PDB file of C-alpha atoms in Angstrom:
ATOM      1  CA  MET A 786     -35.560 -14.693  63.850  1.00 56.00           C
ATOM      2  CA  ARG A 787     -32.907 -12.772  61.988  1.00 62.00           C
ATOM      3  CA  VAL A 788     -34.067  -9.835  59.935  1.00 54.00           C
ATOM      4  CA  VAL A 789     -32.330  -9.221  56.691  1.00 57.00           C
ATOM      5  CA  GLN A 790     -32.009  -5.606  56.097  1.00 66.00           C
ATOM      6  CA  GLY A 791     -32.759  -4.113  52.530  1.00 66.00           C
ATOM      7  CA  ILE A 792     -30.697  -2.304  50.051  1.00 67.00           C
ATOM      8  CA  ASP A 793     -32.036   0.598  48.639  1.00 66.00           C
ATOM      9  CA  VAL A 794     -31.460   0.441  44.764  1.00 58.00           C
ATOM     10  CA  ALA A 795     -33.945   3.207  43.633  1.00 59.00           C
ATOM     11  CA  GLU A 796     -30.812   5.369  42.446  1.00 64.00           C
ATOM     12  CA  MET A 797     -29.450   2.292  40.520  1.00 59.00           C
ATOM     13  CA  THR A 798     -29.949   2.200  36.596  1.00 61.00           C
ATOM     14  CA  ARG A 799     -28.837  -0.291  34.227  1.00 59.00           C
ATOM     15  CA  PHE A 800     -27.774   2.480  32.097  1.00 64.00           C
ATOM     16  CA  ASN A 801     -24.463   3.051  33.837  1.00 64.00           C
ATOM     17  CA  PRO A 802     -21.887   3.984  31.206  1.00 64.00           C
ATOM     18  CA  ASP A 803     -18.736   3.437  33.905  1.00 67.00           C
ATOM     19  CA  ARG A 804     -17.369   1.098  36.258  1.00 69.00           C
ATOM     20  CA  ARG A 805     -20.611   0.644  38.068  1.00 71.00           C
ATOM     21  CA  ALA A 806     -21.926  -1.639  35.044  1.00 75.00           C
ATOM     22  CA  PRO A 807     -21.245  -5.278  35.141  1.00 77.00           C
ATOM     23  CA  LEU A 808     -20.308  -4.938  31.296  1.00 80.00           C
ATOM     24  CA  TRP A 809     -17.679  -2.564  31.945  1.00 82.00           C
ATOM     25  CA  TRP A 810     -15.802  -4.916  34.132  1.00 86.00           C
ATOM     26  CA  GLY A 811     -16.539  -7.750  31.547  1.00 88.00           C
ATOM     27  CA  ILE A 812     -14.863  -6.106  28.885  1.00 88.00           C
ATOM     28  CA  LEU A 813     -11.868  -5.278  31.331  1.00 90.00           C
ATOM     29  CA  GLY A 814     -11.514  -8.919  31.860  1.00 93.00           C
ATOM     30  CA  LEU A 815     -11.676  -9.868  28.272  1.00 92.00           C
ATOM     31  CA  ILE A 816      -9.016  -7.386  27.691  1.00 95.00           C
ATOM     32  CA  THR A 817      -6.856  -8.578  30.436  1.00 95.00           C
ATOM     33  CA  ILE A 818      -6.916 -12.132  29.205  1.00 95.00           C
ATOM     34  CA  GLU A 819      -6.271 -11.090  25.536  1.00 95.00           C
ATOM     35  CA  SER A 820      -3.313  -9.008  26.701  1.00 96.00           C
ATOM     36  CA  ALA A 821      -1.699 -11.981  28.173  1.00 96.00           C
ATOM     37  CA  VAL A 822      -2.010 -13.503  24.782  1.00 96.00           C
ATOM     38  CA  VAL A 823      -0.550 -10.640  23.199  1.00 96.00           C
ATOM     39  CA  LEU A 824       2.556 -11.056  25.693  1.00 96.00           C
ATOM     40  CA  THR A 825       2.740 -14.765  25.271  1.00 96.00           C
ATOM     41  CA  PHE A 826       3.090 -14.249  21.343  1.00 96.00           C
ATOM     42  CA  CYS A 827       5.686 -11.504  21.789  1.00 96.00           C
ATOM     43  CA  VAL A 828       7.617 -13.590  24.238  1.00 96.00           C
ATOM     44  CA  SER A 829       7.279 -16.669  21.865  1.00 95.00           C
ATOM     45  CA  TYR A 830       8.625 -14.533  19.079  1.00 94.00           C
ATOM     46  CA  MET A 831      11.765 -13.231  20.929  1.00 93.00           C
ATOM     47  CA  TYR A 832      12.560 -16.640  22.101  1.00 93.00           C
ATOM     48  CA  LEU A 833      12.424 -18.149  18.705  1.00 93.00           C
ATOM     49  CA  ALA A 834      14.313 -15.399  17.263  1.00 90.00           C
ATOM     50  CA  ALA A 835      17.085 -15.381  20.188  1.00 89.00           C
ATOM     51  CA  TYR A 836      17.462 -19.312  19.585  1.00 88.00           C
ATOM     52  CA  ALA A 837      17.633 -19.154  15.936  1.00 87.00           C
ATOM     53  CA  ASP A 838      21.050 -19.455  13.954  1.00 86.00           C
ATOM     54  CA  VAL A 839      19.577 -16.882  11.411  1.00 87.00           C
ATOM     55  CA  TRP A 840      16.707 -14.823  11.670  1.00 86.00           C
ATOM     56  CA  PRO A 841      14.819 -14.786   9.671  1.00 88.00           C
ATOM     57  CA  PRO A 842      15.747 -18.064   7.946  1.00 88.00           C
ATOM     58  CA  SER A 843      17.996 -18.089   5.059  1.00 83.00           C
ATOM     59  CA  GLY A 844      16.241 -17.477   2.021  1.00 82.00           C
ATOM     60  CA  GLU A 845      13.887 -15.157   3.725  1.00 81.00           C
ATOM     61  CA  SER A 846      14.040 -11.251   3.670  1.00 83.00           C
ATOM     62  CA  ALA A 847      13.035  -8.981   6.302  1.00 82.00           C
ATOM     63  CA  PRO A 848       9.187  -7.892   5.359  1.00 86.00           C
ATOM     64  CA  PRO A 849       8.591  -4.642   3.957  1.00 87.00           C
ATOM     65  CA  MET A 850       7.850  -1.556   6.224  1.00 90.00           C
ATOM     66  CA  LEU A 851       5.937   0.760   4.014  1.00 91.00           C
ATOM     67  CA  TRP A 852       2.365  -0.694   4.336  1.00 92.00           C
ATOM     68  CA  PRO A 853       2.630  -2.058   7.601  1.00 93.00           C
ATOM     69  CA  SER A 854       3.689   1.490   8.653  1.00 94.00           C
ATOM     70  CA  ILE A 855       0.750   2.736   6.875  1.00 95.00           C
ATOM     71  CA  ASN A 856      -1.660   0.268   8.668  1.00 95.00           C
ATOM     72  CA  LEU A 857      -0.174   1.464  11.800  1.00 96.00           C
ATOM     73  CA  GLY A 858      -1.006   4.862  11.068  1.00 97.00           C
ATOM     74  CA  LEU A 859      -4.370   4.160  10.267  1.00 97.00           C
ATOM     75  CA  LEU A 860      -5.146   2.134  13.146  1.00 97.00           C
ATOM     76  CA  MET A 861      -3.926   5.020  15.547  1.00 97.00           C
ATOM     77  CA  LEU A 862      -6.017   7.410  13.459  1.00 97.00           C
ATOM     78  CA  SER A 863      -8.958   5.163  13.973  1.00 97.00           C
ATOM     79  CA  SER A 864      -8.553   5.470  17.819  1.00 97.00           C
ATOM     80  CA  LEU A 865      -8.476   9.165  17.599  1.00 97.00           C
ATOM     81  CA  THR A 866     -11.829   9.321  15.870  1.00 97.00           C
ATOM     82  CA  MET A 867     -13.268   6.619  18.011  1.00 96.00           C
ATOM     83  CA  PHE A 868     -12.114   8.883  21.264  1.00 96.00           C
ATOM     84  CA  LEU A 869     -13.665  11.998  19.540  1.00 96.00           C
ATOM     85  CA  ALA A 870     -16.990   9.584  18.920  1.00 95.00           C
ATOM     86  CA  GLY A 871     -17.183   8.841  22.726  1.00 93.00           C
ATOM     87  CA  GLN A 872     -16.654  12.542  23.562  1.00 94.00           C
ATOM     88  CA  ALA A 873     -19.336  13.445  21.343  1.00 94.00           C
ATOM     89  CA  ILE A 874     -21.834  11.153  22.953  1.00 91.00           C
ATOM     90  CA  ASN A 875     -20.888  12.511  26.425  1.00 90.00           C
ATOM     91  CA  ARG A 876     -22.214  15.704  25.344  1.00 92.00           C
ATOM     92  CA  GLY A 877     -25.072  14.568  23.850  1.00 90.00           C
ATOM     93  CA  ASN A 878     -23.954  15.033  20.269  1.00 94.00           C
ATOM     94  CA  LYS A 879     -25.714  11.827  18.549  1.00 94.00           C
ATOM     95  CA  ARG A 880     -24.399  12.990  15.132  1.00 95.00           C
ATOM     96  CA  GLY A 881     -20.797  13.451  16.466  1.00 96.00           C
ATOM     97  CA  LEU A 882     -21.048   9.983  17.664  1.00 95.00           C
ATOM     98  CA  ALA A 883     -22.399   8.381  14.434  1.00 96.00           C
ATOM     99  CA  ILE A 884     -19.618  10.278  12.313  1.00 97.00           C
ATOM    100  CA  GLY A 885     -16.895   9.013  14.688  1.00 97.00           C
ATOM    101  CA  VAL A 886     -17.729   5.363  14.740  1.00 97.00           C
ATOM    102  CA  THR A 887     -18.430   5.383  11.168  1.00 97.00           C
ATOM    103  CA  ALA A 888     -15.077   6.846  10.313  1.00 97.00           C
ATOM    104  CA  SER A 889     -13.271   4.349  12.689  1.00 97.00           C
ATOM    105  CA  VAL A 890     -14.901   1.664  10.966  1.00 97.00           C
ATOM    106  CA  LEU A 891     -13.938   2.688   7.293  1.00 98.00           C
ATOM    107  CA  LEU A 892     -10.286   3.289   8.453  1.00 97.00           C
ATOM    108  CA  ALA A 893      -9.951  -0.315   9.892  1.00 97.00           C
ATOM    109  CA  THR A 894     -11.704  -1.558   6.839  1.00 97.00           C
ATOM    110  CA  ALA A 895      -8.941  -0.021   4.950  1.00 97.00           C
ATOM    111  CA  VAL A 896      -6.516  -1.699   7.208  1.00 97.00           C
ATOM    112  CA  LEU A 897      -8.029  -5.106   6.348  1.00 97.00           C
ATOM    113  CA  VAL A 898      -7.790  -4.522   2.642  1.00 97.00           C
ATOM    114  CA  LEU A 899      -3.809  -3.611   3.377  1.00 95.00           C
ATOM    115  CA  ARG A 900      -3.232  -6.586   5.409  1.00 94.00           C
ATOM    116  CA  SER A 901      -4.871  -8.720   3.154  1.00 94.00           C
ATOM    117  CA  LEU A 902      -2.767  -7.963   0.260  1.00 93.00           C
ATOM    118  CA  GLU A 903       0.037  -7.999   2.403  1.00 91.00           C
ATOM    119  CA  LEU A 904      -0.616 -11.774   3.729  1.00 89.00           C
ATOM    120  CA  MET A 905      -1.127 -12.746  -0.155  1.00 90.00           C
ATOM    121  CA  ALA A 906       2.355 -11.286  -0.810  1.00 87.00           C
ATOM    122  CA  TYR A 907       4.042 -13.737   1.970  1.00 86.00           C
ATOM    123  CA  GLU A 908       6.410 -16.067   0.052  1.00 84.00           C
ATOM    124  CA  PHE A 909       6.353 -18.447   2.838  1.00 83.00           C
ATOM    125  CA  SER A 910       3.822 -20.663   4.679  1.00 83.00           C
ATOM    126  CA  TRP A 911       3.132 -21.171   8.384  1.00 82.00           C
ATOM    127  CA  LYS A 912       4.509 -24.601   8.167  1.00 85.00           C
ATOM    128  CA  ASP A 913       8.160 -23.832   6.481  1.00 82.00           C
ATOM    129  CA  HIS A 914       9.862 -22.911   9.385  1.00 89.00           C
ATOM    130  CA  ALA A 915       9.262 -21.515  12.872  1.00 90.00           C
ATOM    131  CA  TYR A 916       9.710 -18.078  11.600  1.00 90.00           C
ATOM    132  CA  GLY A 917       6.599 -18.601   9.368  1.00 90.00           C
ATOM    133  CA  SER A 918       4.802 -20.173  12.054  1.00 93.00           C
ATOM    134  CA  ILE A 919       4.913 -17.262  14.403  1.00 94.00           C
ATOM    135  CA  VAL A 920       4.489 -14.726  11.611  1.00 93.00           C
ATOM    136  CA  TRP A 921       1.360 -16.379  10.557  1.00 94.00           C
ATOM    137  CA  THR A 922      -0.071 -16.749  13.802  1.00 95.00           C
ATOM    138  CA  ILE A 923       0.465 -13.430  15.003  1.00 95.00           C
ATOM    139  CA  SER A 924      -0.686 -11.937  11.617  1.00 94.00           C
ATOM    140  CA  GLY A 925      -3.946 -13.943  11.666  1.00 94.00           C
ATOM    141  CA  PHE A 926      -4.467 -13.228  15.437  1.00 95.00           C
ATOM    142  CA  HIS A 927      -4.451  -9.603  14.960  1.00 96.00           C
ATOM    143  CA  TYR A 928      -6.280  -9.770  11.550  1.00 96.00           C
ATOM    144  CA  VAL A 929      -9.324 -11.722  13.296  1.00 96.00           C
ATOM    145  CA  HIS A 930      -9.676  -9.221  15.922  1.00 96.00           C
ATOM    146  CA  VAL A 931      -9.357  -6.126  13.320  1.00 97.00           C
ATOM    147  CA  THR A 932     -12.283  -7.873  11.731  1.00 97.00           C
ATOM    148  CA  SER A 933     -14.211  -8.470  14.964  1.00 96.00           C
ATOM    149  CA  ILE A 934     -14.122  -4.912  15.775  1.00 95.00           C
ATOM    150  CA  VAL A 935     -15.014  -3.627  12.277  1.00 97.00           C
ATOM    151  CA  PHE A 936     -18.239  -5.550  12.538  1.00 96.00           C
ATOM    152  CA  GLY A 937     -19.115  -5.180  16.003  1.00 94.00           C
ATOM    153  CA  SER A 938     -18.409  -1.295  15.546  1.00 96.00           C
ATOM    154  CA  ALA A 939     -20.389  -1.348  12.575  1.00 97.00           C
ATOM    155  CA  VAL A 940     -23.367  -2.372  14.429  1.00 96.00           C
ATOM    156  CA  VAL A 941     -23.015   0.515  16.823  1.00 95.00           C
ATOM    157  CA  ALA A 942     -22.457   3.050  14.155  1.00 96.00           C
ATOM    158  CA  ILE A 943     -25.788   1.744  12.716  1.00 96.00           C
ATOM    159  CA  LEU A 944     -27.343   2.155  16.080  1.00 95.00           C
ATOM    160  CA  ALA A 945     -25.801   5.463  16.474  1.00 95.00           C
ATOM    161  CA  TRP A 946     -27.319   6.535  12.986  1.00 95.00           C
ATOM    162  CA  ARG A 947     -30.948   5.575  14.322  1.00 95.00           C
ATOM    163  CA  GLY A 948     -30.327   7.951  17.428  1.00 92.00           C
ATOM    164  CA  TYR A 949     -30.311   4.792  20.008  1.00 91.00           C
ATOM    165  CA  PHE A 950     -27.491   5.994  22.167  1.00 89.00           C
ATOM    166  CA  THR A 951     -27.691   8.791  24.710  1.00 86.00           C
ATOM    167  CA  ARG A 952     -25.618  10.328  27.547  1.00 84.00           C
ATOM    168  CA  GLN A 953     -27.018   7.811  29.940  1.00 81.00           C
ATOM    169  CA  ARG A 954     -27.512   5.078  27.597  1.00 82.00           C
ATOM    170  CA  GLN A 955     -23.925   4.545  26.423  1.00 86.00           C
ATOM    171  CA  ILE A 956     -22.406   1.561  27.946  1.00 86.00           C
ATOM    172  CA  GLY A 957     -22.406  -0.140  24.586  1.00 87.00           C
ATOM    173  CA  VAL A 958     -20.334   2.778  23.094  1.00 91.00           C
ATOM    174  CA  VAL A 959     -18.105   2.646  26.168  1.00 91.00           C
ATOM    175  CA  VAL A 960     -17.278  -1.222  25.837  1.00 92.00           C
ATOM    176  CA  ASP A 961     -16.754  -0.843  22.342  1.00 93.00           C
ATOM    177  CA  THR A 962     -14.581   1.989  22.481  1.00 94.00           C
ATOM    178  CA  ASN A 963     -12.438   0.417  25.019  1.00 94.00           C
ATOM    179  CA  TYR A 964     -12.116  -2.764  23.228  1.00 95.00           C
ATOM    180  CA  TRP A 965     -11.273  -1.032  19.839  1.00 96.00           C
ATOM    181  CA  TYR A 966      -8.167   0.798  21.776  1.00 97.00           C
ATOM    182  CA  PHE A 967      -7.013  -2.642  22.652  1.00 96.00           C
ATOM    183  CA  VAL A 968      -6.961  -4.039  19.436  1.00 96.00           C
ATOM    184  CA  CYS A 969      -5.322  -0.775  17.995  1.00 96.00           C
ATOM    185  CA  PHE A 970      -2.831  -0.560  20.442  1.00 96.00           C
ATOM    186  CA  ALA A 971      -1.724  -4.417  20.300  1.00 96.00           C
ATOM    187  CA  TRP A 972      -0.712  -3.747  16.759  1.00 96.00           C
ATOM    188  CA  ILE A 973       2.261  -1.571  18.199  1.00 96.00           C
ATOM    189  CA  PRO A 974       4.225  -4.654  19.768  1.00 96.00           C
ATOM    190  CA  PHE A 975       3.389  -6.834  16.908  1.00 95.00           C
ATOM    191  CA  TYR A 976       4.563  -4.052  14.252  1.00 95.00           C
ATOM    192  CA  LEU A 977       7.835  -3.707  16.287  1.00 94.00           C
ATOM    193  CA  LEU A 978       8.528  -7.627  16.316  1.00 93.00           C
ATOM    194  CA  LEU A 979       7.322  -8.458  12.926  1.00 92.00           C
ATOM    195  CA  TYR A 980       8.855  -5.885  11.122  1.00 92.00           C
ATOM    196  CA  TRP A 981      11.540  -4.293  13.096  1.00 90.00           C
ATOM    197  CA  GLY A 982      12.633  -7.525  14.639  1.00 84.00           C
ATOM    198  CA  PRO A 983      14.034  -9.267  11.698  1.00 86.00           C
ATOM    199  CA  ARG A 984      16.192  -6.034  11.078  1.00 82.00           C
ATOM    200  CA  VAL A 985      17.437  -6.230  14.699  1.00 80.00           C
ATOM    201  CA  TYR A 986      18.222  -9.766  15.181  1.00 69.00           C
ATOM    202  CA  GLY A 987      19.353 -10.108  11.774  1.00 60.00           C
ATOM    203  CA  GLN A 988      22.076  -7.837  12.175  1.00 56.00           C
TER     204      GLN A 988
END
């Protein structure tokens, strides 16, 4: 009769805030999958632009740079405040966490407002041409993701203000922060393609 040797789990806890937590690997897997989607969109845009006679199509001008550039700055700033929030809870500073996450949510909300105004100002539809299709697809993809982090992080902010998170119980903050970074930094290649791309390919 074979004896199965037991494993001592006395030191294990469900509050691991790092790679020991299954949820940490779960969000890493999600980010990996969605990074492949981001790459696919980028390659699709470059493929369409490279084989088009004119890019953007005749009658369409390159989109303005001002508001998208402001959005980029706001997203990068929100990543900084989210980083500071994570550092705060690492030191046991619950108030610092709450302030940082709340600031990030407000900054991303401002991004959504500016993006909404920008999308409403588009003079072309997704069905007008390939340029319209890829621009609306990428814009919609990222808009939905910014919306998701606003709502998700708003819940984290509420819990933070209620004092739920501690140095030991912060896996929710870690996961939320990592996904926040992904969504914000995904805007960099999209920004370069959507706003600098027409100026490069259109030359």
